[in-house]
PDB file of C-alpha atoms and ligand atoms in Angstrom:
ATOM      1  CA  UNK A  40      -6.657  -0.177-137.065  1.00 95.00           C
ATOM      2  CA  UNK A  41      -5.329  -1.203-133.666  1.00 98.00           C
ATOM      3  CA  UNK A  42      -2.654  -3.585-133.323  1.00 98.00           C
ATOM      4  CA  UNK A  43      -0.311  -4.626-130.383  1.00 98.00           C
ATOM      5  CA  UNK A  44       2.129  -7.287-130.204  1.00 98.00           C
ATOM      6  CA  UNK A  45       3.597  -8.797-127.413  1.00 98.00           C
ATOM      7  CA  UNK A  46       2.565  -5.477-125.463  1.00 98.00           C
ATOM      8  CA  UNK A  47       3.974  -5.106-122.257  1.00 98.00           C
ATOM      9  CA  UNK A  48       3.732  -2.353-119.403  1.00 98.00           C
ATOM     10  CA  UNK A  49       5.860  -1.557-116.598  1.00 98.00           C
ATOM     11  CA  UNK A  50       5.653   1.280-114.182  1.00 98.00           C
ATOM     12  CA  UNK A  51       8.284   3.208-112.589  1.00 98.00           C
ATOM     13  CA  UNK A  52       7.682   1.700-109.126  1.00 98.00           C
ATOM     14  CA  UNK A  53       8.083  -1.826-110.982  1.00 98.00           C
ATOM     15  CA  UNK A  54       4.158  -2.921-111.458  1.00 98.00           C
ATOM     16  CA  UNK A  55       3.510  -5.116-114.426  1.00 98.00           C
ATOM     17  CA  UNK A  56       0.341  -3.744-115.680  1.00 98.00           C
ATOM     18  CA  UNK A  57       0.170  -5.251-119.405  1.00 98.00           C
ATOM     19  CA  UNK A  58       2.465  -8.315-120.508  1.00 98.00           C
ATOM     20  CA  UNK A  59       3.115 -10.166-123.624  1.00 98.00           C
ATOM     21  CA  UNK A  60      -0.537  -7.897-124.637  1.00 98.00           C
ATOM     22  CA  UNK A  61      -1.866  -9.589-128.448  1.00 98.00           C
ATOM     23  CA  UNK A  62      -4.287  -7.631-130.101  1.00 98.00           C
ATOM     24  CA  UNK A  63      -5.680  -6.749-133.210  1.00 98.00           C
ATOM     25  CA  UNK A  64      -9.041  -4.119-133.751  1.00 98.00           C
ATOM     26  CA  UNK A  65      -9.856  -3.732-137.017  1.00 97.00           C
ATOM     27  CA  UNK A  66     -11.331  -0.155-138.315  1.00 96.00           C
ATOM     28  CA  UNK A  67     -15.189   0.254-137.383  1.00 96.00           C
ATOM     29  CA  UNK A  68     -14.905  -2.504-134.789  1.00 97.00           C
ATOM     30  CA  UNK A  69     -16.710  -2.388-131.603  1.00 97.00           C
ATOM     31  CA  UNK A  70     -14.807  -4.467-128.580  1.00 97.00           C
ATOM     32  CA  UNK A  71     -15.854  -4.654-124.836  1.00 97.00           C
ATOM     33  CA  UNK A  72     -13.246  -4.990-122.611  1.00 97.00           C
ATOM     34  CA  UNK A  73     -14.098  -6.758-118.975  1.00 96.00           C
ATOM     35  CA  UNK A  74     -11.857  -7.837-116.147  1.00 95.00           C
ATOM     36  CA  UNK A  75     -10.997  -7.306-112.631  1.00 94.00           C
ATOM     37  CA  UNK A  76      -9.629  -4.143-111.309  1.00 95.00           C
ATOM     38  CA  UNK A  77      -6.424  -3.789-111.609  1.00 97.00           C
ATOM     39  CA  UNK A  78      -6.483  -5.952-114.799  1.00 97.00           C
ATOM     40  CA  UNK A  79      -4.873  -3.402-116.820  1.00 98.00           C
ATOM     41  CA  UNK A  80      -7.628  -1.849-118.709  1.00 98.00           C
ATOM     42  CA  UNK A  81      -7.180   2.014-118.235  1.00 98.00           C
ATOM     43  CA  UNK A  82      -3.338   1.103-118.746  1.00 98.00           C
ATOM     44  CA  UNK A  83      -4.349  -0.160-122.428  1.00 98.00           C
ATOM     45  CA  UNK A  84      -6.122   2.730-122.750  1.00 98.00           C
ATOM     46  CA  UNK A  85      -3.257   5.096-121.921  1.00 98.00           C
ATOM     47  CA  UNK A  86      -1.014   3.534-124.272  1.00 98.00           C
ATOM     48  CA  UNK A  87      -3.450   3.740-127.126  1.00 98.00           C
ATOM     49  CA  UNK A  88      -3.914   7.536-126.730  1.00 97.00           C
ATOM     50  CA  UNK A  89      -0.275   8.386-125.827  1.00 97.00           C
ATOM     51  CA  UNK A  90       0.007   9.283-122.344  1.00 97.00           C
ATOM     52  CA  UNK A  91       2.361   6.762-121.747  1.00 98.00           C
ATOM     53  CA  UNK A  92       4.751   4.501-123.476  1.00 97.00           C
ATOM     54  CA  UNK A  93       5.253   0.644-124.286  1.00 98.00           C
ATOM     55  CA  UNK A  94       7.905  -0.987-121.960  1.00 98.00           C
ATOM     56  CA  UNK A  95       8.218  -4.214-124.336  1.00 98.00           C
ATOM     57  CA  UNK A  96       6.983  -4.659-127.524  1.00 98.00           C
ATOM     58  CA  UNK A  97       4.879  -2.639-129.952  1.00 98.00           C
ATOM     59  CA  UNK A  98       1.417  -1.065-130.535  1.00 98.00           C
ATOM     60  CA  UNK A  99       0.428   0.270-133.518  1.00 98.00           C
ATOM     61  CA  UNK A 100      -2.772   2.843-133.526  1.00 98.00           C
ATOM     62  CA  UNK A 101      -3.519   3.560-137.161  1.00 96.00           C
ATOM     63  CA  UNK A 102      -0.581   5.674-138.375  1.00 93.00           C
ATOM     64  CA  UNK A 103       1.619   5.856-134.887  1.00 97.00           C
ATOM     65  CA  UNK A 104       3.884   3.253-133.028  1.00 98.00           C
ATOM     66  CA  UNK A 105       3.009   4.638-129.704  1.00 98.00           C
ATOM     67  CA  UNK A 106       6.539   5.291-128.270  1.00 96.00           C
ATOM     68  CA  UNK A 107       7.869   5.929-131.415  1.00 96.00           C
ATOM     69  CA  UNK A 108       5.177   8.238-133.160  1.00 94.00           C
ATOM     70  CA  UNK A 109       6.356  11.793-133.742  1.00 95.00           C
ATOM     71  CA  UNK A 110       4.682  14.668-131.879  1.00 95.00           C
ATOM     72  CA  UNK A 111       2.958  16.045-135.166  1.00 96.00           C
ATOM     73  CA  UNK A 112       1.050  12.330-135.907  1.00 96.00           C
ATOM     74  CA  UNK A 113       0.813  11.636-132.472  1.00 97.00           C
ATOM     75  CA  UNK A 114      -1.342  15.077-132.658  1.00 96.00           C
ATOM     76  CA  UNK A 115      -3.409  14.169-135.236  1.00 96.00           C
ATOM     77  CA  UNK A 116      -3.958  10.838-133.727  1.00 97.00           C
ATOM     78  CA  UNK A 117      -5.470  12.869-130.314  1.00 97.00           C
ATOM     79  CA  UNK A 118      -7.761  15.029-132.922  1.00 96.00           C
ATOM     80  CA  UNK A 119      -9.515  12.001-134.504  1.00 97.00           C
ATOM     81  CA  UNK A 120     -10.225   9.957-131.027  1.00 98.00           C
ATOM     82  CA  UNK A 121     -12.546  11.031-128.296  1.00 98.00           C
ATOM     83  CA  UNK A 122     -11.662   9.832-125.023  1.00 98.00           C
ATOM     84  CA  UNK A 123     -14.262   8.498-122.285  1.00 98.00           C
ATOM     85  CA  UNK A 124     -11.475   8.872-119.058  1.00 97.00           C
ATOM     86  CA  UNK A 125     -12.573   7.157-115.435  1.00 96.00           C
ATOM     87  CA  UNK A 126     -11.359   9.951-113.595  1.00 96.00           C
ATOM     88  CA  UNK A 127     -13.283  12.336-115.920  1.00 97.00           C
ATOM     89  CA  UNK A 128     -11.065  15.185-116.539  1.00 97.00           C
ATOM     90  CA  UNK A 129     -13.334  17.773-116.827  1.00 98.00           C
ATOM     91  CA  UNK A 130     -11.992  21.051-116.770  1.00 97.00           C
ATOM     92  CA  UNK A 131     -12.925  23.003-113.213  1.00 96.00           C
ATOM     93  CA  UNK A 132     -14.253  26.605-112.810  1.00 97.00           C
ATOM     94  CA  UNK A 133     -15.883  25.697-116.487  1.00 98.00           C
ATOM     95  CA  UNK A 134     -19.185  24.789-117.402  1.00 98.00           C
ATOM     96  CA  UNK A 135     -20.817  22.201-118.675  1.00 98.00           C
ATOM     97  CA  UNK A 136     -21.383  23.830-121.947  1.00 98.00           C
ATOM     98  CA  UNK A 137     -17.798  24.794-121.792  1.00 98.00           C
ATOM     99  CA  UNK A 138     -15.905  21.541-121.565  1.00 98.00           C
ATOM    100  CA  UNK A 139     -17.948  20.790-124.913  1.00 98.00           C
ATOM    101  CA  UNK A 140     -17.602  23.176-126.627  1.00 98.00           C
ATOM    102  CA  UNK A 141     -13.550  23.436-125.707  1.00 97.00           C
ATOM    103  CA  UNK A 142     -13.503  19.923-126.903  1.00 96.00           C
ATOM    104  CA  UNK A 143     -14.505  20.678-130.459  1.00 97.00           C
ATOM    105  CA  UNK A 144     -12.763  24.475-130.817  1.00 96.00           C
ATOM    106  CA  UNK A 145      -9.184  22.579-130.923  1.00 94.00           C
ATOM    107  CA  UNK A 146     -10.587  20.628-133.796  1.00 96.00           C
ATOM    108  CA  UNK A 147     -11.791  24.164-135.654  1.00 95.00           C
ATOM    109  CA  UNK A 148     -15.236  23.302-136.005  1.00 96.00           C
ATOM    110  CA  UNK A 149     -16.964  26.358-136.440  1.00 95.00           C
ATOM    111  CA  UNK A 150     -18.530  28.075-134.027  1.00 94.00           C
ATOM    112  CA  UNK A 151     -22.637  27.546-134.932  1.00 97.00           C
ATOM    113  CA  UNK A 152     -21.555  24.300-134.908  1.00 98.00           C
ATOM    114  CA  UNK A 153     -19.672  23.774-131.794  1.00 98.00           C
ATOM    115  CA  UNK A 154     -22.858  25.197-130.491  1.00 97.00           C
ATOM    116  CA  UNK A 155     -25.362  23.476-131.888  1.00 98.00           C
ATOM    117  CA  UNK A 156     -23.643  19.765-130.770  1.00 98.00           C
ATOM    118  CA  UNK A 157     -22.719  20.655-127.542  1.00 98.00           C
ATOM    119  CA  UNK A 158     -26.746  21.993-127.348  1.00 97.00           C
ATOM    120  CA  UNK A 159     -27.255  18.198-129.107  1.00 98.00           C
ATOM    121  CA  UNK A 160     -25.334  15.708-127.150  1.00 98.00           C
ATOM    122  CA  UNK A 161     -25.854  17.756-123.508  1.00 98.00           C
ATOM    123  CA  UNK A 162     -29.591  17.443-124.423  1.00 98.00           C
ATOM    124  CA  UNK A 163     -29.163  13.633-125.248  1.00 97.00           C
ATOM    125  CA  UNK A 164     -27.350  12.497-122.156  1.00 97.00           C
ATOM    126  CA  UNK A 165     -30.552  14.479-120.225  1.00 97.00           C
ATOM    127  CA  UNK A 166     -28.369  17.384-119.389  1.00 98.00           C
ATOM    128  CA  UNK A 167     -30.459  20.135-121.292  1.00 97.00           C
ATOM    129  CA  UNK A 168     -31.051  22.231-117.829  1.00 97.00           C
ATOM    130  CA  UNK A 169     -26.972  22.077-116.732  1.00 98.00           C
ATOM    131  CA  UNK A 170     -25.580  23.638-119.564  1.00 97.00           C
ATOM    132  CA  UNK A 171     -25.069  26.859-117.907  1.00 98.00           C
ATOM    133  CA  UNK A 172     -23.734  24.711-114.537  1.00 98.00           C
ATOM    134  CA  UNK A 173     -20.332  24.725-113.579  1.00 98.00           C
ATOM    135  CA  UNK A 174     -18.385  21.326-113.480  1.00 98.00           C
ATOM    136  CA  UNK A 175     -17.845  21.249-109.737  1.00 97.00           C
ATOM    137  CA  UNK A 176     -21.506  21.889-108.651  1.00 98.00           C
ATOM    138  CA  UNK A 177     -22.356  18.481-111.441  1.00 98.00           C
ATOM    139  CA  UNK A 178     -23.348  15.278-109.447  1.00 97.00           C
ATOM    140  CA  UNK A 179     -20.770  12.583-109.886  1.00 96.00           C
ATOM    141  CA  UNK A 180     -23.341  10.954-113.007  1.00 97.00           C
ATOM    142  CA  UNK A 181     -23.594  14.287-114.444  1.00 98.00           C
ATOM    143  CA  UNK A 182     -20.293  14.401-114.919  1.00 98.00           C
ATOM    144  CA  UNK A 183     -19.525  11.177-116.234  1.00 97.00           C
ATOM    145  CA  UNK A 184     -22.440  11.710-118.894  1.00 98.00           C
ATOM    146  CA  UNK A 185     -21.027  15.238-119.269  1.00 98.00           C
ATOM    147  CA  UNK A 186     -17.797  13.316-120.362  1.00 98.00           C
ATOM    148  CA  UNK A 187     -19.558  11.167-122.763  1.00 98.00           C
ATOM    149  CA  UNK A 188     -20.968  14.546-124.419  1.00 98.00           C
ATOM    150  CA  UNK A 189     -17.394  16.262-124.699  1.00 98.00           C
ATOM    151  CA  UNK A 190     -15.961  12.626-126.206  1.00 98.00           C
ATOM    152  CA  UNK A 191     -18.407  11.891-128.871  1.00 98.00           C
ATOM    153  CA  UNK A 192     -19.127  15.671-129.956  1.00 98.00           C
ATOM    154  CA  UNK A 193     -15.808  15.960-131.245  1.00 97.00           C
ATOM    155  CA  UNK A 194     -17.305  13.015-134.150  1.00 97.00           C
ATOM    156  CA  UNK A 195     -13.869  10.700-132.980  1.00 98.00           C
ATOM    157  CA  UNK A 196     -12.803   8.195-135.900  1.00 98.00           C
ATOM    158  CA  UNK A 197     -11.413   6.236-132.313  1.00 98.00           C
ATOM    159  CA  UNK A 198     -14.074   6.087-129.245  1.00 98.00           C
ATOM    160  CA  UNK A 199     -11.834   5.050-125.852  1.00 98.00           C
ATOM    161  CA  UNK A 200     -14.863   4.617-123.567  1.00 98.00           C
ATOM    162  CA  UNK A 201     -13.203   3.695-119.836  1.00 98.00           C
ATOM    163  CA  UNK A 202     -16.172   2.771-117.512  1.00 97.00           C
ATOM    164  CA  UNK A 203     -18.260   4.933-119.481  1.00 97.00           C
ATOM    165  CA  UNK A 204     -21.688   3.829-117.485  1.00 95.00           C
ATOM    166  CA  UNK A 205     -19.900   3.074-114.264  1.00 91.00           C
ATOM    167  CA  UNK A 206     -22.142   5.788-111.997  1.00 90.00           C
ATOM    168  CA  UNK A 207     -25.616   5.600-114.129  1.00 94.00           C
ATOM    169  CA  UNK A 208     -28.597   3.634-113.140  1.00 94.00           C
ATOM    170  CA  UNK A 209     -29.866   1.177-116.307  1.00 92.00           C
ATOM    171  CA  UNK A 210     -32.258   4.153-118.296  1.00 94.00           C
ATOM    172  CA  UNK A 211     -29.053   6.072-118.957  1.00 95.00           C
ATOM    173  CA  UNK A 212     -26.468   3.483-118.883  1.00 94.00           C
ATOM    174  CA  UNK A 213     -28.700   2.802-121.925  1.00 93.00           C
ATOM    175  CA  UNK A 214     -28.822   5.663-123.521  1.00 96.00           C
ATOM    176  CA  UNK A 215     -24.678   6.242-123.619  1.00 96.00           C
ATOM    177  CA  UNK A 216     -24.479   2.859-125.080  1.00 95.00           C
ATOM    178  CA  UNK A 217     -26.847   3.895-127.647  1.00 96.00           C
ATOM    179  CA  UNK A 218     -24.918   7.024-128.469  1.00 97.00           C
ATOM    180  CA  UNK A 219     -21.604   4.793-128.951  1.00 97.00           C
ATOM    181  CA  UNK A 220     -23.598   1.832-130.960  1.00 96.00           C
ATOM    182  CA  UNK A 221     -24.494   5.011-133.502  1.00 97.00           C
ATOM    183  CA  UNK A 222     -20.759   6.309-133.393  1.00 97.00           C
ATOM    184  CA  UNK A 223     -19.654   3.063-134.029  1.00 97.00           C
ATOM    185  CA  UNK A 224     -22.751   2.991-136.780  1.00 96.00           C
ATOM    186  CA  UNK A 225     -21.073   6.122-137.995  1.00 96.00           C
ATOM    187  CA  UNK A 226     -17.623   4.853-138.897  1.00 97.00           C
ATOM    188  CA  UNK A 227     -15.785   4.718-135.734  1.00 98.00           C
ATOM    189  CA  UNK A 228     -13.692   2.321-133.932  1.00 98.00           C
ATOM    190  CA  UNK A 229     -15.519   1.608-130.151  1.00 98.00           C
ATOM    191  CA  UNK A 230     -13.729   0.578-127.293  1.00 98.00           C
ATOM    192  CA  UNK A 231     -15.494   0.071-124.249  1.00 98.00           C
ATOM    193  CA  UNK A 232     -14.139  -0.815-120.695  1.00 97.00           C
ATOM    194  CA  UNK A 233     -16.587  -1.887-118.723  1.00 93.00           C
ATOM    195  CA  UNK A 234     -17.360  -4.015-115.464  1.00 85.00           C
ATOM    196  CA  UNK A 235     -21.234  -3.725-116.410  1.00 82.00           C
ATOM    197  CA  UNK A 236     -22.876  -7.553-116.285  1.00 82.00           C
ATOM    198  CA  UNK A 237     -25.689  -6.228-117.569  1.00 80.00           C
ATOM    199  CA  UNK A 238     -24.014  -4.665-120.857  1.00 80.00           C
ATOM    200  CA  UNK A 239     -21.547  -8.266-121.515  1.00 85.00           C
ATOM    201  CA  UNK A 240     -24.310  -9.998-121.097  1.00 80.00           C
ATOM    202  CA  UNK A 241     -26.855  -8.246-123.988  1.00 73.00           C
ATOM    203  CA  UNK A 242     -23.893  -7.670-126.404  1.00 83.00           C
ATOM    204  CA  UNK A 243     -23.236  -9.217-129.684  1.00 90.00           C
ATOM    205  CA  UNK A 244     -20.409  -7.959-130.070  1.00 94.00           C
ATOM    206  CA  UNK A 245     -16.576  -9.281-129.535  1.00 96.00           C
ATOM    207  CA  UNK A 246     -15.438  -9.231-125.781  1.00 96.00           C
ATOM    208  CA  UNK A 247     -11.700  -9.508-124.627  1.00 97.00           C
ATOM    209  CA  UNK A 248     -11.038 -10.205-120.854  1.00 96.00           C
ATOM    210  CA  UNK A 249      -7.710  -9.408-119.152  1.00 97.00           C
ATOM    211  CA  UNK A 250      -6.889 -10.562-116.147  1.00 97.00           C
ATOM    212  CA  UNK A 251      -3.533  -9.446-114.368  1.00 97.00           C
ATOM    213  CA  UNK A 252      -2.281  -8.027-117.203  1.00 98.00           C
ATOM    214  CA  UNK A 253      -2.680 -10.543-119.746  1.00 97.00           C
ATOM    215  CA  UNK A 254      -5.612 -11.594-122.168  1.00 97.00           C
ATOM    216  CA  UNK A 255      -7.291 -14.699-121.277  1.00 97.00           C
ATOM    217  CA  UNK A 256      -9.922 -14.594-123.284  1.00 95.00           C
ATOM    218  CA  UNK A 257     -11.559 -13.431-126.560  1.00 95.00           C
ATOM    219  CA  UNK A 258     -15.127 -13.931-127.522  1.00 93.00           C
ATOM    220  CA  UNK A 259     -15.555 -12.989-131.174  1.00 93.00           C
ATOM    221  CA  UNK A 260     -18.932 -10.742-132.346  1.00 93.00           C
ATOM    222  CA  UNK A 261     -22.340 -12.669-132.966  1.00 82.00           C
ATOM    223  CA  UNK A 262     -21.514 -16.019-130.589  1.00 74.00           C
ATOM    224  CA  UNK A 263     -24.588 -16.046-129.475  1.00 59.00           C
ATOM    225  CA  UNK A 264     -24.521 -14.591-126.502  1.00 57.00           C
ATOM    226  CA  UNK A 265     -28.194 -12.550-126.404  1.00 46.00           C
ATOM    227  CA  UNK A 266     -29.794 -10.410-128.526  1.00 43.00           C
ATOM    228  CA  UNK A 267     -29.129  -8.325-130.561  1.00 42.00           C
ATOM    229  CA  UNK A 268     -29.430  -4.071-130.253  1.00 43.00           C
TER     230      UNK A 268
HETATM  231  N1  ATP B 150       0.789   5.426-112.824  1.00 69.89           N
HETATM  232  C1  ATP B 150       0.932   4.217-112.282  1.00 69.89           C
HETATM  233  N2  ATP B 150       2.035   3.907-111.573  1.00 69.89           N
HETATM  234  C2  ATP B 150       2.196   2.687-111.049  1.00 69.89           C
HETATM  235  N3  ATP B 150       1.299   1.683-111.145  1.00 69.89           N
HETATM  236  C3  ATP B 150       0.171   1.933-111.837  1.00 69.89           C
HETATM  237  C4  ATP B 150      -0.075   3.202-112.424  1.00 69.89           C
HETATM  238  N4  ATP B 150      -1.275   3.167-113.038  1.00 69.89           N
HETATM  239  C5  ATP B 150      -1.761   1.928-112.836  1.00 69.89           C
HETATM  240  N5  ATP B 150      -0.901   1.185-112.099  1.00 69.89           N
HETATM  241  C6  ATP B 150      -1.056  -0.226-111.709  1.00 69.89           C
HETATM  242  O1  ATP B 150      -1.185  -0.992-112.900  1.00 69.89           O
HETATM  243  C7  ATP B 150      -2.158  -2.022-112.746  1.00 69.89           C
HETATM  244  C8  ATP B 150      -3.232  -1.861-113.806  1.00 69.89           C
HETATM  245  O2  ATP B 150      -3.952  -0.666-113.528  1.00 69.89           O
HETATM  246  P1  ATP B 150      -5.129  -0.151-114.469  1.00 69.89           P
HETATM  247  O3  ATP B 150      -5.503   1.202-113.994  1.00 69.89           O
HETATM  248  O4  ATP B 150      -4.733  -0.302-115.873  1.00 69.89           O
HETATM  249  O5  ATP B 150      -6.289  -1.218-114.124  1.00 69.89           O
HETATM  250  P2  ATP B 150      -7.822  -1.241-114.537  1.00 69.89           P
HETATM  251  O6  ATP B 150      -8.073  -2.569-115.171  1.00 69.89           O
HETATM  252  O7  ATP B 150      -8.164  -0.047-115.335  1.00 69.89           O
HETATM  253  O8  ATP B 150      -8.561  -1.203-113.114  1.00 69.89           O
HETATM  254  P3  ATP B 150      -9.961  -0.524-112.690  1.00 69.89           P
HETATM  255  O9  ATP B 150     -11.033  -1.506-113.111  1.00 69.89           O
HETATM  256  O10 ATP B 150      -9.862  -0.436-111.198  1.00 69.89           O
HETATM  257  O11 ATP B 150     -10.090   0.795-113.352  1.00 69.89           O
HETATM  258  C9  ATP B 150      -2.670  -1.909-111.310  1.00 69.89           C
HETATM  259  O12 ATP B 150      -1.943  -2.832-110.543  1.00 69.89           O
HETATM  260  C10 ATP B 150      -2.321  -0.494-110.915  1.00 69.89           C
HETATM  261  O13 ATP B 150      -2.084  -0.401-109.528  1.00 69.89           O
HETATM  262 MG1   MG B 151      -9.399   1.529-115.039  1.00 69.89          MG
END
């Protein structure tokens, strides 16, 4: 469960990126998150996994207050989400079968199996012939669906998908929403940041919009909206 209350961000050089941020995610929950850039949707993100703090009020992710959450929970927190970052991360001088496979080896998972999911999820995202490729030679879409392949290998309890379809044409914009529909199907929590029209406009499921910072709106699962995947 995700909860923040009054939820406000400030950076060092005095930018309000979140303020007086309401929201509650309930456990196997699947929420769309749309607005401008700038909005504050990566910052949400950041908070939610850690890698930075609350300025004003709180945010609860499962277990943790983020700000307050020792480094132990805050630990085990990481292990059970899989992160979908904009700017990738992918780890250079690797390959693509690499960042995969590292993904899952800090959870433990054994080593047929590390192999035989990164062999899975690299085949579904239709990158069965770059598995021996390294990271830097991967078009920019390769990448981003080779970041989609690390995330959701790792079987995450908590999906943060940032712009997860942002450089793919429709076929496989489709297919990585498929893959987080199933995770979602699966047990897990799904967060999804996304400018797509396309993908607000066919979902049934809840979308929140921010808008400089603040939530403006909050359009609950099954309104209506299309049909239904
Ligand atoms: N590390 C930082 N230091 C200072 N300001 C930051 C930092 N990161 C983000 N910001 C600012 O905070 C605001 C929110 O940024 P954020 O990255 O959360 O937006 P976003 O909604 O993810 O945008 P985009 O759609 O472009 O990815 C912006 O004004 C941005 O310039
Ligand atoms: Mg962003």
């Amino acid at each position: 469960m995700i909860e923040a209350s009054g939820l406000g961000k400030v950076y060092s050089n005095g930018t309000v990126a979140l303020r007086d941020f309401n929201l509650r995610v309930d456990r196997n929950e699947m929420l769309f998150i749309r607005g401008q850039s700038g909005a504050g949707k990566t910052t949400l993100f950041k908070l939610m996994m850690g890698m930075e703090s609350p300025s004003s009020g709180t945010l609860r992710v499962d277990d943790c207050v983020m700000g307050e959450c020792g480094a132990r929970s805050l630990r085990n927190l990481r292990r059970n989400m899989g992160v979908i970052f904009q700017d990738f991360r992918l780890i250079k001088g690797r390959t693509a079968r690499e960042n995969v496979e590292l993904g899952m080896r800090v959870l433990g998972v054994s080593g047929a199996e590390v192999r035989r999911r990164a062999e899975e999820y690299l085949d579904r995202l239709g990158l069965a012939d770059r598995v021996g490729s390294q990271v830097d030679s991967l078009s920019w879409g390769e990448q981003q669906r080779l970041v989609v392949a690390r995330a959701l290998s790792r079987r995450p309890q908590i999906i943060l998908a940032d712009e997860p379809t942002g450089n793919l044409d429709e076929e496989l914009s489709t297919r990585v929403m498929d893959l987080l529909l199933a995770a979602r199907d699966r047990g897990a929590t799904v967060l999804v940041a996304t400018h797509s029209p396309e993908t607000l406009r066919q979902t049934p499921h809840r979308v929140i919009t921010l808008s400089n910072g603040r939530l403006v709106g909050d359009v609950p699962a099954d309104s209506g909206r299309g049909s239904h995947r």
